[in-house]
Amino acid sequence: MAHLVLTVVGDDRPGLVNALAEQVSAVGGNWERSELAELAGAFAGIVLVTIDDDREADLVAALEGLDGMLRVAVHGGRAIASADAVERSLEVTVLGNDRPGIVRDVTAAIAAHTLSIDTFRSRTLDAPMAGGTLFEATVAFRLPAGADAAPVTTALEELAGEIQVDLTVA
């Protein structure tokens, strides 16, 4: 089986997800996982699709039919690693007054420990009582088997104090 990661982007309008799903299904692909969102009038996302190796070219051709509605890029994926290879997943929640550089600082602290981010979700929202804007992010990453979580946890906690955000590690 081929594992393909599709990146999609287009102007938001009704029916985009269905149009993509129709093309995947029409050639025998299986929609495994996705993250899709509307942001500022644009629709964007990523989708993991599996398909028989001999049907991969058919899927690519079918997705070209969405041109004008969605721009789709196809990236070769790899088989999903066994859960036994991962000792532990960590999730970090960041909440604080919005300012430029928060994402850079948090992701740099994780990258400095050569860890790969699995998911990163963020948003800004109105501060309920104080006024202003809050930044909230949830970041999930994996530690390799046998790795100690203490160094990255300590680095993130120190960073939280420096950039004045609340940080929760789970």
PDB file of C-alpha atoms in Angstrom:
ATOM      1  CA  MET A   1       0.000   0.000   0.000  1.00  0.00           C
ATOM      2  CA  ALA A   2       1.131   3.533  -0.748  1.00  0.00           C
ATOM      3  CA  HIS A   3       0.807   6.109   2.003  1.00  0.00           C
ATOM      4  CA  LEU A   4       0.257   9.554   0.487  1.00  0.00           C
ATOM      5  CA  VAL A   5       0.046  12.878   2.257  1.00  0.00           C
ATOM      6  CA  LEU A   6      -2.095  15.396   0.403  1.00  0.00           C
ATOM      7  CA  THR A   7      -1.782  19.087   1.112  1.00  0.00           C
ATOM      8  CA  VAL A   8      -4.802  21.058  -0.040  1.00  0.00           C
ATOM      9  CA  VAL A   9      -5.589  24.755  -0.247  1.00  0.00           C
ATOM     10  CA  GLY A  10      -8.276  26.838  -1.922  1.00  0.00           C
ATOM     11  CA  ASP A  11     -10.798  29.576  -1.404  1.00  0.00           C
ATOM     12  CA  ASP A  12     -13.333  28.368   1.143  1.00  0.00           C
ATOM     13  CA  ARG A  13     -16.729  27.335  -0.197  1.00  0.00           C
ATOM     14  CA  PRO A  14     -19.253  24.578   0.433  1.00  0.00           C
ATOM     15  CA  GLY A  15     -18.422  21.111  -0.859  1.00  0.00           C
ATOM     16  CA  LEU A  16     -14.611  21.197  -0.853  1.00  0.00           C
ATOM     17  CA  VAL A  17     -14.110  18.288   1.533  1.00  0.00           C
ATOM     18  CA  ASN A  18     -16.714  16.239  -0.295  1.00  0.00           C
ATOM     19  CA  ALA A  19     -15.120  16.961  -3.681  1.00  0.00           C
ATOM     20  CA  LEU A  20     -11.766  15.755  -2.364  1.00  0.00           C
ATOM     21  CA  ALA A  21     -13.316  12.693  -0.711  1.00  0.00           C
ATOM     22  CA  GLU A  22     -15.134  11.798  -3.927  1.00  0.00           C
ATOM     23  CA  GLN A  23     -11.869  11.756  -5.903  1.00  0.00           C
ATOM     24  CA  VAL A  24     -10.074   9.662  -3.273  1.00  0.00           C
ATOM     25  CA  SER A  25     -12.948   7.178  -3.094  1.00  0.00           C
ATOM     26  CA  ALA A  26     -13.449   6.973  -6.864  1.00  0.00           C
ATOM     27  CA  VAL A  27     -10.028   5.366  -7.349  1.00  0.00           C
ATOM     28  CA  GLY A  28     -10.180   3.109  -4.287  1.00  0.00           C
ATOM     29  CA  GLY A  29      -8.221   5.262  -1.874  1.00  0.00           C
ATOM     30  CA  ASN A  30      -8.844   5.180   1.856  1.00  0.00           C
ATOM     31  CA  TRP A  31      -8.995   8.483   3.787  1.00  0.00           C
ATOM     32  CA  GLU A  32      -7.036   7.628   6.954  1.00  0.00           C
ATOM     33  CA  ARG A  33      -6.490  10.874   8.814  1.00  0.00           C
ATOM     34  CA  SER A  34      -6.798  14.608   8.242  1.00  0.00           C
ATOM     35  CA  GLU A  35      -6.488  18.079   9.652  1.00  0.00           C
ATOM     36  CA  LEU A  36      -8.586  20.591   7.723  1.00  0.00           C
ATOM     37  CA  ALA A  37      -9.543  24.156   8.551  1.00  0.00           C
ATOM     38  CA  GLU A  38     -10.900  27.445   7.259  1.00  0.00           C
ATOM     39  CA  LEU A  39      -8.615  30.372   8.045  1.00  0.00           C
ATOM     40  CA  ALA A  40      -9.360  33.928   6.915  1.00  0.00           C
ATOM     41  CA  GLY A  41     -11.490  32.778   3.988  1.00  0.00           C
ATOM     42  CA  ALA A  42      -9.031  30.136   2.797  1.00  0.00           C
ATOM     43  CA  PHE A  43      -9.519  26.407   3.220  1.00  0.00           C
ATOM     44  CA  ALA A  44      -6.367  24.386   3.889  1.00  0.00           C
ATOM     45  CA  GLY A  45      -5.334  21.055   5.256  1.00  0.00           C
ATOM     46  CA  ILE A  46      -3.486  17.801   5.106  1.00  0.00           C
ATOM     47  CA  VAL A  47      -4.893  14.351   4.478  1.00  0.00           C
ATOM     48  CA  LEU A  48      -3.280  10.929   4.811  1.00  0.00           C
ATOM     49  CA  VAL A  49      -4.559   8.532   2.160  1.00  0.00           C
ATOM     50  CA  THR A  50      -3.655   4.897   1.587  1.00  0.00           C
ATOM     51  CA  ILE A  51      -4.105   3.307  -1.804  1.00  0.00           C
ATOM     52  CA  ASP A  52      -2.910   0.195  -3.624  1.00  0.00           C
ATOM     53  CA  ASP A  53       0.486   0.885  -5.159  1.00  0.00           C
ATOM     54  CA  ASP A  54      -0.817   0.214  -8.647  1.00  0.00           C
ATOM     55  CA  ARG A  55      -3.581   2.861  -8.226  1.00  0.00           C
ATOM     56  CA  GLU A  56      -1.360   5.721  -7.023  1.00  0.00           C
ATOM     57  CA  ALA A  57      -1.073   7.295 -10.493  1.00  0.00           C
ATOM     58  CA  ASP A  58      -4.872   7.085 -10.863  1.00  0.00           C
ATOM     59  CA  LEU A  59      -5.304   9.029  -7.641  1.00  0.00           C
ATOM     60  CA  VAL A  60      -2.834  11.705  -8.702  1.00  0.00           C
ATOM     61  CA  ALA A  61      -4.677  12.085 -12.022  1.00  0.00           C
ATOM     62  CA  ALA A  62      -8.061  12.257 -10.264  1.00  0.00           C
ATOM     63  CA  LEU A  63      -6.816  14.979  -7.923  1.00  0.00           C
ATOM     64  CA  GLU A  64      -5.679  17.066 -10.894  1.00  0.00           C
ATOM     65  CA  GLY A  65      -9.392  17.294 -11.766  1.00  0.00           C
ATOM     66  CA  LEU A  66      -9.878  19.479  -8.681  1.00  0.00           C
ATOM     67  CA  ASP A  67      -7.692  22.242 -10.140  1.00  0.00           C
ATOM     68  CA  GLY A  68      -9.557  25.521  -9.987  1.00  0.00           C
ATOM     69  CA  MET A  69     -11.372  24.377  -6.852  1.00  0.00           C
ATOM     70  CA  LEU A  70      -8.471  23.080  -4.729  1.00  0.00           C
ATOM     71  CA  ARG A  71      -4.741  23.018  -5.259  1.00  0.00           C
ATOM     72  CA  VAL A  72      -3.564  19.578  -4.177  1.00  0.00           C
ATOM     73  CA  ALA A  73       0.055  18.522  -3.742  1.00  0.00           C
ATOM     74  CA  VAL A  74       0.819  14.820  -3.281  1.00  0.00           C
ATOM     75  CA  HIS A  75       3.707  13.810  -1.073  1.00  0.00           C
ATOM     76  CA  GLY A  76       4.938  10.245  -0.646  1.00  0.00           C
ATOM     77  CA  GLY A  77       4.475   9.158   2.945  1.00  0.00           C
ATOM     78  CA  ARG A  78       5.867   6.200   4.786  1.00  0.00           C
ATOM     79  CA  ALA A  79       4.235   3.420   6.704  1.00  0.00           C
ATOM     80  CA  ILE A  80       3.208   4.407  10.206  1.00  0.00           C
ATOM     81  CA  ALA A  81       5.696   3.296  12.829  1.00  0.00           C
ATOM     82  CA  SER A  82       4.714   0.795  15.456  1.00  0.00           C
ATOM     83  CA  ALA A  83       3.475   2.275  18.727  1.00  0.00           C
ATOM     84  CA  ASP A  84       6.034   0.051  20.500  1.00  0.00           C
ATOM     85  CA  ALA A  85       8.828   2.243  19.119  1.00  0.00           C
ATOM     86  CA  VAL A  86       7.547   5.296  21.017  1.00  0.00           C
ATOM     87  CA  GLU A  87       7.966   5.397  24.755  1.00  0.00           C
ATOM     88  CA  ARG A  88       5.824   8.399  25.417  1.00  0.00           C
ATOM     89  CA  SER A  89       4.027  11.332  23.886  1.00  0.00           C
ATOM     90  CA  LEU A  90       4.070  14.745  25.492  1.00  0.00           C
ATOM     91  CA  GLU A  91       1.547  17.521  25.023  1.00  0.00           C
ATOM     92  CA  VAL A  92       2.294  21.121  25.916  1.00  0.00           C
ATOM     93  CA  THR A  93      -0.348  23.814  26.296  1.00  0.00           C
ATOM     94  CA  VAL A  94       0.762  27.431  26.059  1.00  0.00           C
ATOM     95  CA  LEU A  95      -1.455  30.342  27.134  1.00  0.00           C
ATOM     96  CA  GLY A  96      -0.424  33.960  27.464  1.00  0.00           C
ATOM     97  CA  ASN A  97      -0.705  37.466  26.112  1.00  0.00           C
ATOM     98  CA  ASP A  98      -0.244  37.393  22.362  1.00  0.00           C
ATOM     99  CA  ARG A  99       3.012  38.726  20.993  1.00  0.00           C
ATOM    100  CA  PRO A 100       5.269  37.964  18.032  1.00  0.00           C
ATOM    101  CA  GLY A 101       7.756  35.140  18.569  1.00  0.00           C
ATOM    102  CA  ILE A 102       5.875  32.751  20.868  1.00  0.00           C
ATOM    103  CA  VAL A 103       5.654  30.016  18.228  1.00  0.00           C
ATOM    104  CA  ARG A 104       9.316  30.489  17.298  1.00  0.00           C
ATOM    105  CA  ASP A 105      10.451  30.243  20.928  1.00  0.00           C
ATOM    106  CA  VAL A 106       8.372  27.198  21.871  1.00  0.00           C
ATOM    107  CA  THR A 107       9.241  25.252  18.725  1.00  0.00           C
ATOM    108  CA  ALA A 108      12.939  26.150  19.096  1.00  0.00           C
ATOM    109  CA  ALA A 109      12.975  24.679  22.613  1.00  0.00           C
ATOM    110  CA  ILE A 110      11.520  21.426  21.272  1.00  0.00           C
ATOM    111  CA  ALA A 111      13.782  21.332  18.208  1.00  0.00           C
ATOM    112  CA  ALA A 112      16.857  21.923  20.403  1.00  0.00           C
ATOM    113  CA  HIS A 113      16.188  18.480  21.891  1.00  0.00           C
ATOM    114  CA  THR A 114      15.896  16.968  18.372  1.00  0.00           C
ATOM    115  CA  LEU A 115      12.242  16.101  18.890  1.00  0.00           C
ATOM    116  CA  SER A 116       9.686  16.167  16.108  1.00  0.00           C
ATOM    117  CA  ILE A 117       6.321  17.883  16.523  1.00  0.00           C
ATOM    118  CA  ASP A 118       3.323  15.681  15.682  1.00  0.00           C
ATOM    119  CA  THR A 119       0.636  18.363  15.930  1.00  0.00           C
ATOM    120  CA  PHE A 120       0.617  22.089  16.537  1.00  0.00           C
ATOM    121  CA  ARG A 121      -2.707  23.879  16.975  1.00  0.00           C
ATOM    122  CA  SER A 122      -2.954  27.538  17.850  1.00  0.00           C
ATOM    123  CA  ARG A 123      -5.400  30.391  17.987  1.00  0.00           C
ATOM    124  CA  THR A 124      -5.804  33.890  19.323  1.00  0.00           C
ATOM    125  CA  LEU A 125      -8.787  34.917  21.414  1.00  0.00           C
ATOM    126  CA  ASP A 126     -10.041  37.932  23.295  1.00  0.00           C
ATOM    127  CA  ALA A 127      -8.853  38.112  26.901  1.00  0.00           C
ATOM    128  CA  PRO A 128     -12.060  37.748  28.950  1.00  0.00           C
ATOM    129  CA  MET A 129     -11.494  40.240  31.789  1.00  0.00           C
ATOM    130  CA  ALA A 130      -8.308  42.134  31.012  1.00  0.00           C
ATOM    131  CA  GLY A 131      -8.913  43.071  27.401  1.00  0.00           C
ATOM    132  CA  GLY A 132      -6.269  42.480  24.766  1.00  0.00           C
ATOM    133  CA  THR A 133      -5.562  39.261  22.942  1.00  0.00           C
ATOM    134  CA  LEU A 134      -4.460  35.890  24.269  1.00  0.00           C
ATOM    135  CA  PHE A 135      -2.438  33.306  22.371  1.00  0.00           C
ATOM    136  CA  GLU A 136      -3.216  29.641  22.996  1.00  0.00           C
ATOM    137  CA  ALA A 137      -1.393  26.662  21.509  1.00  0.00           C
ATOM    138  CA  THR A 138      -1.340  22.924  22.005  1.00  0.00           C
ATOM    139  CA  VAL A 139       1.780  21.123  20.825  1.00  0.00           C
ATOM    140  CA  ALA A 140       2.179  17.341  20.792  1.00  0.00           C
ATOM    141  CA  PHE A 141       5.507  15.623  20.258  1.00  0.00           C
ATOM    142  CA  ARG A 142       7.048  12.197  20.838  1.00  0.00           C
ATOM    143  CA  LEU A 143      10.002  11.092  22.882  1.00  0.00           C
ATOM    144  CA  PRO A 144      12.005   8.166  21.492  1.00  0.00           C
ATOM    145  CA  ALA A 145      12.050   4.951  23.489  1.00  0.00           C
ATOM    146  CA  GLY A 146      14.330   5.352  26.492  1.00  0.00           C
ATOM    147  CA  ALA A 147      14.546   9.154  26.245  1.00  0.00           C
ATOM    148  CA  ASP A 148      14.219  11.242  29.401  1.00  0.00           C
ATOM    149  CA  ALA A 149      11.465  13.877  29.303  1.00  0.00           C
ATOM    150  CA  ALA A 150      13.087  16.015  32.020  1.00  0.00           C
ATOM    151  CA  PRO A 151      15.467  18.067  29.810  1.00  0.00           C
ATOM    152  CA  VAL A 152      12.804  19.216  27.348  1.00  0.00           C
ATOM    153  CA  THR A 153      10.261  19.744  30.140  1.00  0.00           C
ATOM    154  CA  THR A 154      12.730  21.892  32.097  1.00  0.00           C
ATOM    155  CA  ALA A 155      13.617  23.894  28.985  1.00  0.00           C
ATOM    156  CA  LEU A 156       9.940  24.572  28.245  1.00  0.00           C
ATOM    157  CA  GLU A 157       9.209  25.552  31.847  1.00  0.00           C
ATOM    158  CA  GLU A 158      12.172  27.967  31.869  1.00  0.00           C
ATOM    159  CA  LEU A 159      11.006  29.415  28.561  1.00  0.00           C
ATOM    160  CA  ALA A 160       7.503  29.957  29.945  1.00  0.00           C
ATOM    161  CA  GLY A 161       8.940  32.179  32.653  1.00  0.00           C
ATOM    162  CA  GLU A 162      11.044  34.137  30.163  1.00  0.00           C
ATOM    163  CA  ILE A 163       8.246  34.833  27.701  1.00  0.00           C
ATOM    164  CA  GLN A 164       5.582  35.191  30.389  1.00  0.00           C
ATOM    165  CA  VAL A 165       3.135  32.500  29.358  1.00  0.00           C
ATOM    166  CA  ASP A 166       1.479  29.713  31.299  1.00  0.00           C
ATOM    167  CA  LEU A 167       2.721  26.348  30.147  1.00  0.00           C
ATOM    168  CA  THR A 168       1.299  22.951  31.046  1.00  0.00           C
ATOM    169  CA  VAL A 169       3.122  19.731  30.159  1.00  0.00           C
ATOM    170  CA  ALA A 170       1.066  16.543  30.140  1.00  0.00           C
TER     171      ALA A 170
END
